PDB file of C-alpha atoms and ligand atoms in Angstrom:
ATOM      1  CA  ALA A   1      -0.222   0.032   0.038  1.00  0.00           C
ATOM      2  CA  MET A   2       1.151   3.451  -0.739  1.00  0.00           C
ATOM      3  CA  GLY A   3       2.516   5.364   2.488  1.00  0.00           C
ATOM      4  CA  TYR A   4       1.099   8.759   3.754  1.00  0.00           C
ATOM      5  CA  GLU A   5       4.839   9.817   2.594  1.00  0.00           C
ATOM      6  CA  ALA A   6       3.735   9.984  -0.670  1.00  0.00           C
ATOM      7  CA  PHE A   7       2.866  13.210  -0.389  1.00  0.00           C
ATOM      8  CA  SER A   8       6.728  13.083  -1.779  1.00  0.00           C
ATOM      9  CA  ILE A   9       5.800  11.837  -5.032  1.00  0.00           C
ATOM     10  CA  GLU A  10       2.409  13.408  -5.445  1.00  0.00           C
ATOM     11  CA  GLY A  11       0.677  12.156  -8.147  1.00  0.00           C
ATOM     12  CA  ALA A  12       2.958   9.359  -8.922  1.00  0.00           C
ATOM     13  CA  ARG A  13       1.764   5.853  -9.159  1.00  0.00           C
ATOM     14  CA  PRO A  14       2.267   3.033  -6.428  1.00  0.00           C
ATOM     15  CA  GLN A  15       3.965   0.990  -8.369  1.00  0.00           C
ATOM     16  CA  LEU A  16       6.906   3.208 -10.150  1.00  0.00           C
ATOM     17  CA  ALA A  17       8.723   1.896 -12.505  1.00  0.00           C
ATOM     18  CA  ALA A  18      12.276   2.834 -11.083  1.00  0.00           C
ATOM     19  CA  LEU A  19      14.022   5.041 -13.265  1.00  0.00           C
ATOM     20  CA  LYS A  20      11.239   5.707 -15.823  1.00  0.00           C
ATOM     21  CA  GLY A  21       9.456   7.398 -12.877  1.00  0.00           C
ATOM     22  CA  LEU A  22      11.746   9.656 -11.342  1.00  0.00           C
ATOM     23  CA  GLU A  23      10.640  12.845 -13.352  1.00  0.00           C
ATOM     24  CA  ARG A  24       6.849  12.582 -12.051  1.00  0.00           C
ATOM     25  CA  LEU A  25       8.546  12.441  -8.536  1.00  0.00           C
ATOM     26  CA  ALA A  26      10.428  15.564  -8.880  1.00  0.00           C
ATOM     27  CA  LEU A  27       8.449  18.388  -6.216  1.00  0.00           C
ATOM     28  CA  PRO A  28       8.359  21.864  -7.507  1.00  0.00           C
ATOM     29  CA  PRO A  29      10.456  24.320  -6.531  1.00  0.00           C
ATOM     30  CA  VAL A  30       9.760  26.190  -3.389  1.00  0.00           C
ATOM     31  CA  ARG A  31       6.776  28.807  -4.418  1.00  0.00           C
ATOM     32  CA  ARG A  32       6.069  32.272  -3.462  1.00  0.00           C
ATOM     33  CA  PRO A  33       2.338  31.016  -2.185  1.00  0.00           C
ATOM     34  CA  ALA A  34      -0.657  33.442  -4.019  1.00  0.00           C
ATOM     35  CA  GLY A  35      -1.367  36.656  -1.451  1.00  0.00           C
ATOM     36  CA  ALA A  36       0.616  35.091   1.708  1.00  0.00           C
ATOM     37  CA  THR A  37       2.016  37.294   3.581  1.00  0.00           C
ATOM     38  CA  LYS A  38       6.021  37.976   4.478  1.00  0.00           C
ATOM     39  CA  GLU A  39       5.683  35.683   7.266  1.00  0.00           C
ATOM     40  CA  SER A  40       4.474  32.614   5.575  1.00  0.00           C
ATOM     41  CA  GLU A  41       7.235  32.845   2.708  1.00  0.00           C
ATOM     42  CA  SER A  42      10.051  32.819   5.063  1.00  0.00           C
ATOM     43  CA  GLU A  43      12.130  29.731   5.126  1.00  0.00           C
ATOM     44  CA  GLY A  44      12.798  29.684   8.621  1.00  0.00           C
ATOM     45  CA  VAL A  45      10.761  26.765  11.054  1.00  0.00           C
ATOM     46  CA  PRO A  46       7.589  28.204  11.383  1.00  0.00           C
ATOM     47  CA  VAL A  47       5.384  28.215  14.489  1.00  0.00           C
ATOM     48  CA  ILE A  48       2.453  26.090  13.910  1.00  0.00           C
ATOM     49  CA  GLU A  49      -0.890  26.694  15.870  1.00  0.00           C
ATOM     50  CA  PHE A  50      -3.945  24.407  15.834  1.00  0.00           C
ATOM     51  CA  GLU A  51      -6.811  26.481  16.860  1.00  0.00           C
ATOM     52  CA  GLY A  52      -9.893  25.053  18.025  1.00  0.00           C
ATOM     53  CA  VAL A  53      -9.593  22.114  15.698  1.00  0.00           C
ATOM     54  CA  SER A  54     -12.429  19.548  15.113  1.00  0.00           C
ATOM     55  CA  PHE A  55     -12.169  16.444  12.970  1.00  0.00           C
ATOM     56  CA  ARG A  56     -14.264  13.724  12.003  1.00  0.00           C
ATOM     57  CA  TYR A  57     -13.768  10.793   8.795  1.00  0.00           C
ATOM     58  CA  PRO A  58     -16.963  11.234   6.433  1.00  0.00           C
ATOM     59  CA  GLY A  59     -19.660   8.930   7.048  1.00  0.00           C
ATOM     60  CA  ARG A  60     -18.621   8.424  11.126  1.00  0.00           C
ATOM     61  CA  SER A  61     -20.443   9.473  14.170  1.00  0.00           C
ATOM     62  CA  ARG A  62     -17.708  10.858  16.535  1.00  0.00           C
ATOM     63  CA  ASP A  63     -15.296  13.765  16.138  1.00  0.00           C
ATOM     64  CA  VAL A  64     -11.661  12.465  15.988  1.00  0.00           C
ATOM     65  CA  LEU A  65     -10.583  15.951  17.316  1.00  0.00           C
ATOM     66  CA  GLN A  66     -12.474  18.270  19.005  1.00  0.00           C
ATOM     67  CA  GLY A  67     -12.051  21.711  19.749  1.00  0.00           C
ATOM     68  CA  LEU A  68      -7.839  21.064  19.868  1.00  0.00           C
ATOM     69  CA  GLU A  69      -5.659  23.527  21.005  1.00  0.00           C
ATOM     70  CA  LEU A  70      -2.049  23.095  20.253  1.00  0.00           C
ATOM     71  CA  ARG A  71       0.744  25.582  19.491  1.00  0.00           C
ATOM     72  CA  LEU A  72       4.311  24.784  18.788  1.00  0.00           C
ATOM     73  CA  GLU A  73       7.172  26.950  18.751  1.00  0.00           C
ATOM     74  CA  PRO A  74      10.287  26.534  16.349  1.00  0.00           C
ATOM     75  CA  GLY A  75      12.863  24.377  17.283  1.00  0.00           C
ATOM     76  CA  GLU A  76      10.559  22.033  19.831  1.00  0.00           C
ATOM     77  CA  SER A  77      11.020  18.356  19.762  1.00  0.00           C
ATOM     78  CA  VAL A  78       7.248  16.650  20.618  1.00  0.00           C
ATOM     79  CA  ALA A  79       6.298  13.398  21.059  1.00  0.00           C
ATOM     80  CA  ILE A  80       2.054  12.907  20.424  1.00  0.00           C
ATOM     81  CA  VAL A  81       0.884  10.026  22.769  1.00  0.00           C
ATOM     82  CA  GLY A  82      -2.528   8.661  23.527  1.00  0.00           C
ATOM     83  CA  GLU A  83      -4.158   5.322  23.213  1.00  0.00           C
ATOM     84  CA  ASN A  84      -4.716   3.663  20.191  1.00  0.00           C
ATOM     85  CA  GLY A  85      -7.564   5.559  17.976  1.00  0.00           C
ATOM     86  CA  ALA A  86      -6.606   8.822  20.298  1.00  0.00           C
ATOM     87  CA  GLY A  87      -6.115  10.883  16.645  1.00  0.00           C
ATOM     88  CA  LYS A  88      -2.541  11.158  16.673  1.00  0.00           C
ATOM     89  CA  THR A  89      -2.010  10.107  13.181  1.00  0.00           C
ATOM     90  CA  THR A  90      -5.273  11.804  12.451  1.00  0.00           C
ATOM     91  CA  LEU A  91      -3.413  15.167  13.714  1.00  0.00           C
ATOM     92  CA  LEU A  92      -0.049  14.818  11.438  1.00  0.00           C
ATOM     93  CA  LYS A  93      -2.206  14.066   7.927  1.00  0.00           C
ATOM     94  CA  LEU A  94      -4.051  17.339   9.229  1.00  0.00           C
ATOM     95  CA  LEU A  95      -0.891  18.734   9.706  1.00  0.00           C
ATOM     96  CA  CYS A  96       0.388  17.699   6.298  1.00  0.00           C
ATOM     97  CA  GLY A  97      -2.706  18.995   4.533  1.00  0.00           C
ATOM     98  CA  PHE A  98      -4.080  15.706   3.786  1.00  0.00           C
ATOM     99  CA  HIS A  99      -6.919  16.392   5.880  1.00  0.00           C
ATOM    100  CA  GLN A 100      -9.178  19.618   5.959  1.00  0.00           C
ATOM    101  CA  PRO A 101     -10.625  20.928   9.747  1.00  0.00           C
ATOM    102  CA  ASP A 102     -14.215  20.561  10.104  1.00  0.00           C
ATOM    103  CA  ALA A 103     -14.281  23.553  12.636  1.00  0.00           C
ATOM    104  CA  GLY A 104     -11.270  25.981  13.784  1.00  0.00           C
ATOM    105  CA  ARG A 105      -7.676  25.867  11.795  1.00  0.00           C
ATOM    106  CA  ILE A 106      -4.089  25.180  11.587  1.00  0.00           C
ATOM    107  CA  THR A 107      -1.559  27.966  10.987  1.00  0.00           C
ATOM    108  CA  ALA A 108       2.109  27.983  10.262  1.00  0.00           C
ATOM    109  CA  ASP A 109       3.279  31.262  10.983  1.00  0.00           C
ATOM    110  CA  GLY A 110      -0.316  32.938  11.212  1.00  0.00           C
ATOM    111  CA  VAL A 111      -1.519  31.726   8.116  1.00  0.00           C
ATOM    112  CA  ASP A 112      -4.044  29.720   7.290  1.00  0.00           C
ATOM    113  CA  LEU A 113      -2.637  26.282   5.806  1.00  0.00           C
ATOM    114  CA  ARG A 114      -5.859  26.479   3.477  1.00  0.00           C
ATOM    115  CA  ASP A 115      -4.180  30.081   2.262  1.00  0.00           C
ATOM    116  CA  LEU A 116      -0.414  28.333   1.250  1.00  0.00           C
ATOM    117  CA  ASP A 117       0.097  26.430  -1.721  1.00  0.00           C
ATOM    118  CA  PRO A 118       0.141  22.948  -0.679  1.00  0.00           C
ATOM    119  CA  ALA A 119       3.425  21.908  -2.626  1.00  0.00           C
ATOM    120  CA  TRP A 120       4.734  24.828  -0.641  1.00  0.00           C
ATOM    121  CA  TRP A 121       3.746  24.082   2.901  1.00  0.00           C
ATOM    122  CA  ARG A 122       4.610  20.398   1.900  1.00  0.00           C
ATOM    123  CA  ARG A 123       8.234  21.329   0.957  1.00  0.00           C
ATOM    124  CA  ARG A 124       8.610  22.866   4.375  1.00  0.00           C
ATOM    125  CA  LEU A 125       7.857  19.165   5.773  1.00  0.00           C
ATOM    126  CA  ALA A 126      10.404  16.275   6.198  1.00  0.00           C
ATOM    127  CA  ILE A 127       8.006  13.282   7.063  1.00  0.00           C
ATOM    128  CA  ILE A 128       8.246   9.676   7.552  1.00  0.00           C
ATOM    129  CA  PHE A 129       5.185   7.751   7.845  1.00  0.00           C
ATOM    130  CA  GLN A 130       4.324   4.192   9.553  1.00  0.00           C
ATOM    131  CA  ASP A 131       4.672   2.612   6.374  1.00  0.00           C
ATOM    132  CA  PHE A 132       6.999   4.470   4.299  1.00  0.00           C
ATOM    133  CA  VAL A 133       7.802   3.890   0.638  1.00  0.00           C
ATOM    134  CA  ARG A 134      10.490   1.290  -0.428  1.00  0.00           C
ATOM    135  CA  PHE A 135      11.490   2.564  -4.153  1.00  0.00           C
ATOM    136  CA  GLU A 136      12.973   0.333  -6.681  1.00  0.00           C
ATOM    137  CA  LEU A 137      15.612   2.971  -7.312  1.00  0.00           C
ATOM    138  CA  SER A 138      19.269   3.272  -6.207  1.00  0.00           C
ATOM    139  CA  ALA A 139      20.241   4.084  -2.688  1.00  0.00           C
ATOM    140  CA  ARG A 140      21.249   7.340  -3.674  1.00  0.00           C
ATOM    141  CA  ASP A 141      17.391   8.161  -4.919  1.00  0.00           C
ATOM    142  CA  ASN A 142      16.062   6.867  -1.818  1.00  0.00           C
ATOM    143  CA  VAL A 143      17.280   9.550   0.048  1.00  0.00           C
ATOM    144  CA  ALA A 144      17.321  12.369  -2.186  1.00  0.00           C
ATOM    145  CA  LEU A 145      13.593  12.062  -3.128  1.00  0.00           C
ATOM    146  CA  ALA A 146      12.644  15.292  -1.718  1.00  0.00           C
ATOM    147  CA  ASP A 147      14.671  16.892  -4.168  1.00  0.00           C
ATOM    148  CA  LEU A 148      15.211  14.759  -7.349  1.00  0.00           C
ATOM    149  CA  ASP A 149      14.822  18.003  -9.781  1.00  0.00           C
ATOM    150  CA  GLN A 150      17.755  19.678  -8.061  1.00  0.00           C
ATOM    151  CA  PRO A 151      21.388  19.195  -8.950  1.00  0.00           C
ATOM    152  CA  ARG A 152      22.554  16.474  -5.633  1.00  0.00           C
ATOM    153  CA  LEU A 153      24.787  17.092  -3.415  1.00  0.00           C
ATOM    154  CA  ASP A 154      26.447  14.035  -2.371  1.00  0.00           C
ATOM    155  CA  ALA A 155      27.752  15.930   1.357  1.00  0.00           C
ATOM    156  CA  ASP A 156      23.914  16.559   1.535  1.00  0.00           C
ATOM    157  CA  ILE A 157      23.088  12.673   1.239  1.00  0.00           C
ATOM    158  CA  THR A 158      26.290  11.976   3.234  1.00  0.00           C
ATOM    159  CA  ALA A 159      25.207  14.057   6.418  1.00  0.00           C
ATOM    160  CA  ALA A 160      21.998  12.743   6.296  1.00  0.00           C
ATOM    161  CA  ALA A 161      23.332   8.812   6.068  1.00  0.00           C
ATOM    162  CA  ALA A 162      25.404   9.316   8.899  1.00  0.00           C
ATOM    163  CA  GLY A 163      22.060  10.697  10.619  1.00  0.00           C
ATOM    164  CA  ALA A 164      20.128   7.934  10.147  1.00  0.00           C
ATOM    165  CA  GLY A 165      22.911   5.815  10.934  1.00  0.00           C
ATOM    166  CA  ALA A 166      22.971   4.373   7.154  1.00  0.00           C
ATOM    167  CA  GLU A 167      26.262   5.148   5.921  1.00  0.00           C
ATOM    168  CA  GLU A 168      27.482   1.329   6.904  1.00  0.00           C
ATOM    169  CA  LEU A 169      24.831  -0.158   5.494  1.00  0.00           C
ATOM    170  CA  VAL A 170      25.386   1.958   2.279  1.00  0.00           C
ATOM    171  CA  ALA A 171      29.434   1.276   2.255  1.00  0.00           C
ATOM    172  CA  ARG A 172      28.006  -2.657   2.537  1.00  0.00           C
ATOM    173  CA  LEU A 173      26.222  -2.641  -1.069  1.00  0.00           C
ATOM    174  CA  PRO A 174      27.807  -3.728  -3.916  1.00  0.00           C
ATOM    175  CA  GLY A 175      27.674  -0.741  -5.638  1.00  0.00           C
ATOM    176  CA  ALA A 176      27.374   1.911  -2.521  1.00  0.00           C
ATOM    177  CA  TRP A 177      24.751   4.617  -3.414  1.00  0.00           C
ATOM    178  CA  ASP A 178      24.288   3.382  -7.079  1.00  0.00           C
ATOM    179  CA  THR A 179      22.570   0.165  -5.733  1.00  0.00           C
ATOM    180  CA  VAL A 180      19.357  -0.448  -6.822  1.00  0.00           C
ATOM    181  CA  LEU A 181      17.439  -1.338  -3.614  1.00  0.00           C
ATOM    182  CA  ALA A 182      15.744  -4.040  -4.923  1.00  0.00           C
ATOM    183  CA  ARG A 183      17.496  -7.810  -5.788  1.00  0.00           C
ATOM    184  CA  ALA A 184      14.917  -8.518  -8.988  1.00  0.00           C
ATOM    185  CA  TYR A 185      17.800  -5.385 -10.925  1.00  0.00           C
ATOM    186  CA  ARG A 186      21.504  -6.422 -12.019  1.00  0.00           C
ATOM    187  CA  GLY A 187      23.564  -5.654  -8.847  1.00  0.00           C
ATOM    188  CA  GLY A 188      20.851  -5.064  -7.221  1.00  0.00           C
ATOM    189  CA  ALA A 189      20.869  -5.522  -3.103  1.00  0.00           C
ATOM    190  CA  GLU A 190      17.583  -6.038  -0.510  1.00  0.00           C
ATOM    191  CA  LEU A 191      17.546  -4.242   2.301  1.00  0.00           C
ATOM    192  CA  SER A 192      15.629  -5.973   5.661  1.00  0.00           C
ATOM    193  CA  GLY A 193      13.219  -3.889   7.346  1.00  0.00           C
ATOM    194  CA  GLY A 194      15.302  -1.742   9.884  1.00  0.00           C
ATOM    195  CA  GLU A 195      17.909  -0.755   7.166  1.00  0.00           C
ATOM    196  CA  TRP A 196      14.855   0.411   5.051  1.00  0.00           C
ATOM    197  CA  GLN A 197      14.179   2.317   7.880  1.00  0.00           C
ATOM    198  CA  ARG A 198      17.484   3.690   8.193  1.00  0.00           C
ATOM    199  CA  ILE A 199      16.955   4.736   4.717  1.00  0.00           C
ATOM    200  CA  ALA A 200      13.640   6.055   5.364  1.00  0.00           C
ATOM    201  CA  LEU A 201      15.503   8.283   8.163  1.00  0.00           C
ATOM    202  CA  ALA A 202      17.867   9.541   6.196  1.00  0.00           C
ATOM    203  CA  ARG A 203      15.354  10.684   3.386  1.00  0.00           C
ATOM    204  CA  ALA A 204      13.516  12.816   6.269  1.00  0.00           C
ATOM    205  CA  LEU A 205      16.796  14.320   7.180  1.00  0.00           C
ATOM    206  CA  TYR A 206      18.091  15.169   3.443  1.00  0.00           C
ATOM    207  CA  ALA A 207      14.244  16.923   3.274  1.00  0.00           C
ATOM    208  CA  SER A 208      15.165  18.383   6.113  1.00  0.00           C
ATOM    209  CA  ARG A 209      18.169  19.573   4.394  1.00  0.00           C
ATOM    210  CA  VAL A 210      16.891  21.118   1.511  1.00  0.00           C
ATOM    211  CA  GLY A 211      13.967  23.402   2.787  1.00  0.00           C
ATOM    212  CA  GLY A 212      12.605  20.694   5.293  1.00  0.00           C
ATOM    213  CA  ARG A 213      11.836  22.671   8.319  1.00  0.00           C
ATOM    214  CA  VAL A 214       9.217  19.938  10.533  1.00  0.00           C
ATOM    215  CA  LEU A 215      10.139  16.468  11.019  1.00  0.00           C
ATOM    216  CA  ILE A 216       7.341  14.751  11.075  1.00  0.00           C
ATOM    217  CA  LEU A 217       7.713  11.118  12.458  1.00  0.00           C
ATOM    218  CA  ASP A 218       4.778   8.624  13.069  1.00  0.00           C
ATOM    219  CA  GLU A 219       6.250   5.385  15.011  1.00  0.00           C
ATOM    220  CA  PRO A 220       9.394   5.684  12.442  1.00  0.00           C
ATOM    221  CA  THR A 221      11.416   2.986  13.413  1.00  0.00           C
ATOM    222  CA  ALA A 222       9.010   0.062  14.515  1.00  0.00           C
ATOM    223  CA  SER A 223      10.988  -2.421  12.747  1.00  0.00           C
ATOM    224  CA  LEU A 224      14.047  -1.545  14.860  1.00  0.00           C
ATOM    225  CA  ASP A 225      14.624  -2.988  18.273  1.00  0.00           C
ATOM    226  CA  VAL A 226      14.382  -0.635  21.521  1.00  0.00           C
ATOM    227  CA  MET A 227      17.611   0.284  21.948  1.00  0.00           C
ATOM    228  CA  ALA A 228      18.379   0.904  18.477  1.00  0.00           C
ATOM    229  CA  GLU A 229      15.306   2.863  18.220  1.00  0.00           C
ATOM    230  CA  THR A 230      16.396   4.982  21.732  1.00  0.00           C
ATOM    231  CA  ALA A 231      20.174   5.605  19.704  1.00  0.00           C
ATOM    232  CA  LEU A 232      18.244   6.427  16.302  1.00  0.00           C
ATOM    233  CA  PHE A 233      15.970   8.905  18.026  1.00  0.00           C
ATOM    234  CA  ASP A 234      19.062  10.423  19.675  1.00  0.00           C
ATOM    235  CA  GLN A 235      20.677  10.945  16.510  1.00  0.00           C
ATOM    236  CA  LEU A 236      17.555  12.671  14.734  1.00  0.00           C
ATOM    237  CA  LEU A 237      17.438  15.139  17.448  1.00  0.00           C
ATOM    238  CA  GLU A 238      20.729  15.788  17.460  1.00  0.00           C
ATOM    239  CA  HIS A 239      20.622  16.294  13.446  1.00  0.00           C
ATOM    240  CA  SER A 240      17.566  17.941  13.021  1.00  0.00           C
ATOM    241  CA  ARG A 241      18.232  20.814  16.155  1.00  0.00           C
ATOM    242  CA  GLY A 242      16.836  23.910  15.453  1.00  0.00           C
ATOM    243  CA  LEU A 243      13.676  22.150  13.301  1.00  0.00           C
ATOM    244  CA  THR A 244      10.415  21.577  15.113  1.00  0.00           C
ATOM    245  CA  ALA A 245      10.291  17.799  15.461  1.00  0.00           C
ATOM    246  CA  ILE A 246       6.664  16.114  15.932  1.00  0.00           C
ATOM    247  CA  VAL A 247       7.142  12.126  16.755  1.00  0.00           C
ATOM    248  CA  VAL A 248       4.443   9.379  17.571  1.00  0.00           C
ATOM    249  CA  SER A 249       5.526   6.808  19.630  1.00  0.00           C
ATOM    250  CA  HIS A 250       4.506   3.841  21.557  1.00  0.00           C
ATOM    251  CA  ARG A 251       7.622   3.278  23.239  1.00  0.00           C
ATOM    252  CA  PHE A 252       8.196   5.482  26.214  1.00  0.00           C
ATOM    253  CA  SER A 253      12.291   5.336  25.503  1.00  0.00           C
ATOM    254  CA  THR A 254      11.538   7.134  22.822  1.00  0.00           C
ATOM    255  CA  VAL A 255       8.873   9.679  23.956  1.00  0.00           C
ATOM    256  CA  ARG A 256      10.730  10.593  27.176  1.00  0.00           C
ATOM    257  CA  ARG A 257      13.677  12.300  25.421  1.00  0.00           C
ATOM    258  CA  ALA A 258      11.307  14.812  23.657  1.00  0.00           C
ATOM    259  CA  SER A 259      11.622  18.227  25.407  1.00  0.00           C
ATOM    260  CA  ARG A 260       7.453  18.417  25.367  1.00  0.00           C
ATOM    261  CA  ILE A 261       5.076  15.589  25.569  1.00  0.00           C
ATOM    262  CA  VAL A 262       1.358  15.799  24.518  1.00  0.00           C
ATOM    263  CA  VAL A 263      -0.989  13.527  25.502  1.00  0.00           C
ATOM    264  CA  LEU A 264      -4.242  13.257  23.173  1.00  0.00           C
ATOM    265  CA  ALA A 265      -7.619  12.202  24.826  1.00  0.00           C
ATOM    266  CA  ASP A 266     -11.287  12.636  23.671  1.00  0.00           C
ATOM    267  CA  GLY A 267     -10.220  15.152  20.652  1.00  0.00           C
ATOM    268  CA  ARG A 268      -8.330  16.914  22.869  1.00  0.00           C
ATOM    269  CA  VAL A 269      -4.956  18.074  24.166  1.00  0.00           C
ATOM    270  CA  ALA A 270      -5.467  16.200  27.719  1.00  0.00           C
ATOM    271  CA  GLU A 271      -1.582  16.432  29.497  1.00  0.00           C
ATOM    272  CA  ASP A 272       1.342  18.574  28.348  1.00  0.00           C
ATOM    273  CA  GLY A 273       4.769  18.979  30.167  1.00  0.00           C
ATOM    274  CA  SER A 274       8.019  17.302  29.887  1.00  0.00           C
ATOM    275  CA  HIS A 275       8.140  13.501  30.690  1.00  0.00           C
ATOM    276  CA  ALA A 276       9.298  14.294  34.661  1.00  0.00           C
ATOM    277  CA  GLU A 277       6.263  16.993  34.696  1.00  0.00           C
ATOM    278  CA  LEU A 278       3.559  14.148  32.971  1.00  0.00           C
ATOM    279  CA  VAL A 279       4.989  11.495  35.807  1.00  0.00           C
ATOM    280  CA  ALA A 280       4.974  13.947  38.669  1.00  0.00           C
ATOM    281  CA  LEU A 281       1.209  14.757  37.016  1.00  0.00           C
ATOM    282  CA  GLY A 282       0.368  11.333  37.758  1.00  0.00           C
ATOM    283  CA  GLY A 283      -2.585  11.432  34.932  1.00  0.00           C
ATOM    284  CA  ALA A 284      -3.039   9.296  32.071  1.00  0.00           C
ATOM    285  CA  TYR A 285       0.448   9.756  30.479  1.00  0.00           C
ATOM    286  CA  GLU A 286       1.935   8.107  34.153  1.00  0.00           C
ATOM    287  CA  ARG A 287      -0.628   5.482  33.407  1.00  0.00           C
ATOM    288  CA  LEU A 288       0.575   5.010  30.342  1.00  0.00           C
ATOM    289  CA  TYR A 289       4.048   4.858  31.240  1.00  0.00           C
ATOM    290  CA  ARG A 290       4.188   2.190  34.114  1.00  0.00           C
ATOM    291  CA  LEU A 291       2.126  -0.121  31.951  1.00  0.00           C
ATOM    292  CA  GLN A 292       4.508  -0.080  29.507  1.00  0.00           C
ATOM    293  CA  ALA A 293       7.515  -0.291  32.345  1.00  0.00           C
ATOM    294  CA  ASP A 294       5.360  -3.256  34.146  1.00  0.00           C
ATOM    295  CA  ARG A 295       5.357  -4.845  30.476  1.00  0.00           C
ATOM    296  CA  PHE A 296       9.442  -4.500  30.223  1.00  0.00           C
ATOM    297  CA  ARG A 297       9.672  -6.427  33.441  1.00  0.00           C
ATOM    298  CA  SER A 298       7.948  -9.365  32.530  1.00  0.00           C
ATOM    299  CA  GLY A 299       9.851  -9.352  29.171  1.00  0.00           C
ATOM    300  CA  ASP A 300       7.595  -8.048  26.781  1.00  0.00           C
ATOM    301  CA  SER A 301      10.215  -5.548  24.517  1.00  0.00           C
ATOM    302  CA  ALA A 302       6.974  -4.157  22.694  1.00  0.00           C
TER     303      ALA A 302
HETATM  304  P1  ADP B 401      -4.110   6.916  16.779  1.00  0.00           P
HETATM  305  O1  ADP B 401      -3.217   7.230  15.766  1.00  0.00           O
HETATM  306  O2  ADP B 401      -4.045   8.119  17.669  1.00  0.00           O
HETATM  307  O3  ADP B 401      -4.222   5.439  16.615  1.00  0.00           O
HETATM  308  P2  ADP B 401      -5.806   7.495  14.263  1.00  0.00           P
HETATM  309  O4  ADP B 401      -5.476   9.181  14.222  1.00  0.00           O
HETATM  310  O5  ADP B 401      -5.211   6.750  13.346  1.00  0.00           O
HETATM  311  O6  ADP B 401      -5.244   7.478  15.697  1.00  0.00           O
HETATM  312  O7  ADP B 401      -7.512   7.105  14.314  1.00  0.00           O
HETATM  313  C1  ADP B 401      -8.073   7.950  15.136  1.00  0.00           C
HETATM  314  C2  ADP B 401      -9.606   7.584  14.781  1.00  0.00           C
HETATM  315  O8  ADP B 401      -9.979   8.080  13.392  1.00  0.00           O
HETATM  316  C3  ADP B 401      -9.837   5.695  15.062  1.00  0.00           C
HETATM  317  O9  ADP B 401     -11.129   5.770  15.747  1.00  0.00           O
HETATM  318  C4  ADP B 401      -9.878   5.388  13.809  1.00  0.00           C
HETATM  319  O10 ADP B 401     -10.048   4.161  13.425  1.00  0.00           O
HETATM  320  C5  ADP B 401     -10.027   6.740  12.847  1.00  0.00           C
HETATM  321  N1  ADP B 401      -9.975   6.449  11.439  1.00  0.00           N
HETATM  322  C6  ADP B 401      -8.691   6.713  11.232  1.00  0.00           C
HETATM  323  N2  ADP B 401      -8.445   7.013   9.866  1.00  0.00           N
HETATM  324  C7  ADP B 401      -9.477   6.986   9.184  1.00  0.00           C
HETATM  325  C8  ADP B 401      -9.851   7.297   7.949  1.00  0.00           C
HETATM  326  N3  ADP B 401      -9.346   7.217   7.055  1.00  0.00           N
HETATM  327  N4  ADP B 401     -11.443   6.853   7.950  1.00  0.00           N
HETATM  328  C9  ADP B 401     -12.975   6.309   8.758  1.00  0.00           C
HETATM  329  N5  ADP B 401     -12.036   6.537  10.401  1.00  0.00           N
HETATM  330  C10 ADP B 401     -10.564   6.574  10.187  1.00  0.00           C
END
């Protein structure tokens, strides 16, 4: 299935016939949105605000989000947590512009996302969803997907790979960066699930080097073990310093590393603070945290 990372290949077909598809993959260059204010044109890291945002999927009888208020400052690392179905992924999809709020608005530097050129806005996002896309392209093109219409800067690709811990795996490939990531190709190679995730992380870091200012990670490292995920998330935060990072993860080893944690419940922000603050609060976060700690002790490394 096509992942939501598909924003980076708008208009492309699910089954991309390797290099033939390259031209269609290219995102338009950052364009000035019609009628945009000075702020919204900025290349900087935006203030993002959810203002009374409500959203319900068509045909459903219940709002997923209901009057949600949330302001994200530039450079914050924010973990979104909540029970299954709380609306975490939906919040990210609204931020990406895949859906529009039924009420309220989402703004970037005060400008409603609906008034921004969608291509321009998406160019400001560097994103990995759970079901990220594996492309039968070279390792280089898999990483530089955000930017295929520009001359590729190897320095950016190398730095992105370093941030994602992907350097060694690329060095081991028969044709290094030129290796097509599919065994069916001559000289191609198959990657493991964990290796693919490192490539996808490198893709997001690369996107952030060429214009992405808000890093969005939805369960980005589900096929890595807990220790590897923790190490990787630390690296990601290190390499994305100054950018806003929003992560959805079920793993508290990752979540607690975010500078700020937002708990979603009943379509709103129920709790908001650092790991220590929310544990001290003794509410929903503390309960979820204890549950997982108990499961660890009983040997289930979920
Ligand atoms: P979370 O990420 O917190 O687990 P989601 O945002 O995925 O929650 O889902 C929130 C609610 O919206 C759930 O009840 C889910 O079943 C429903 N939902 C998610 N996607 C769709 C969709 N495309 N159509 C209808 N309902 C959906």
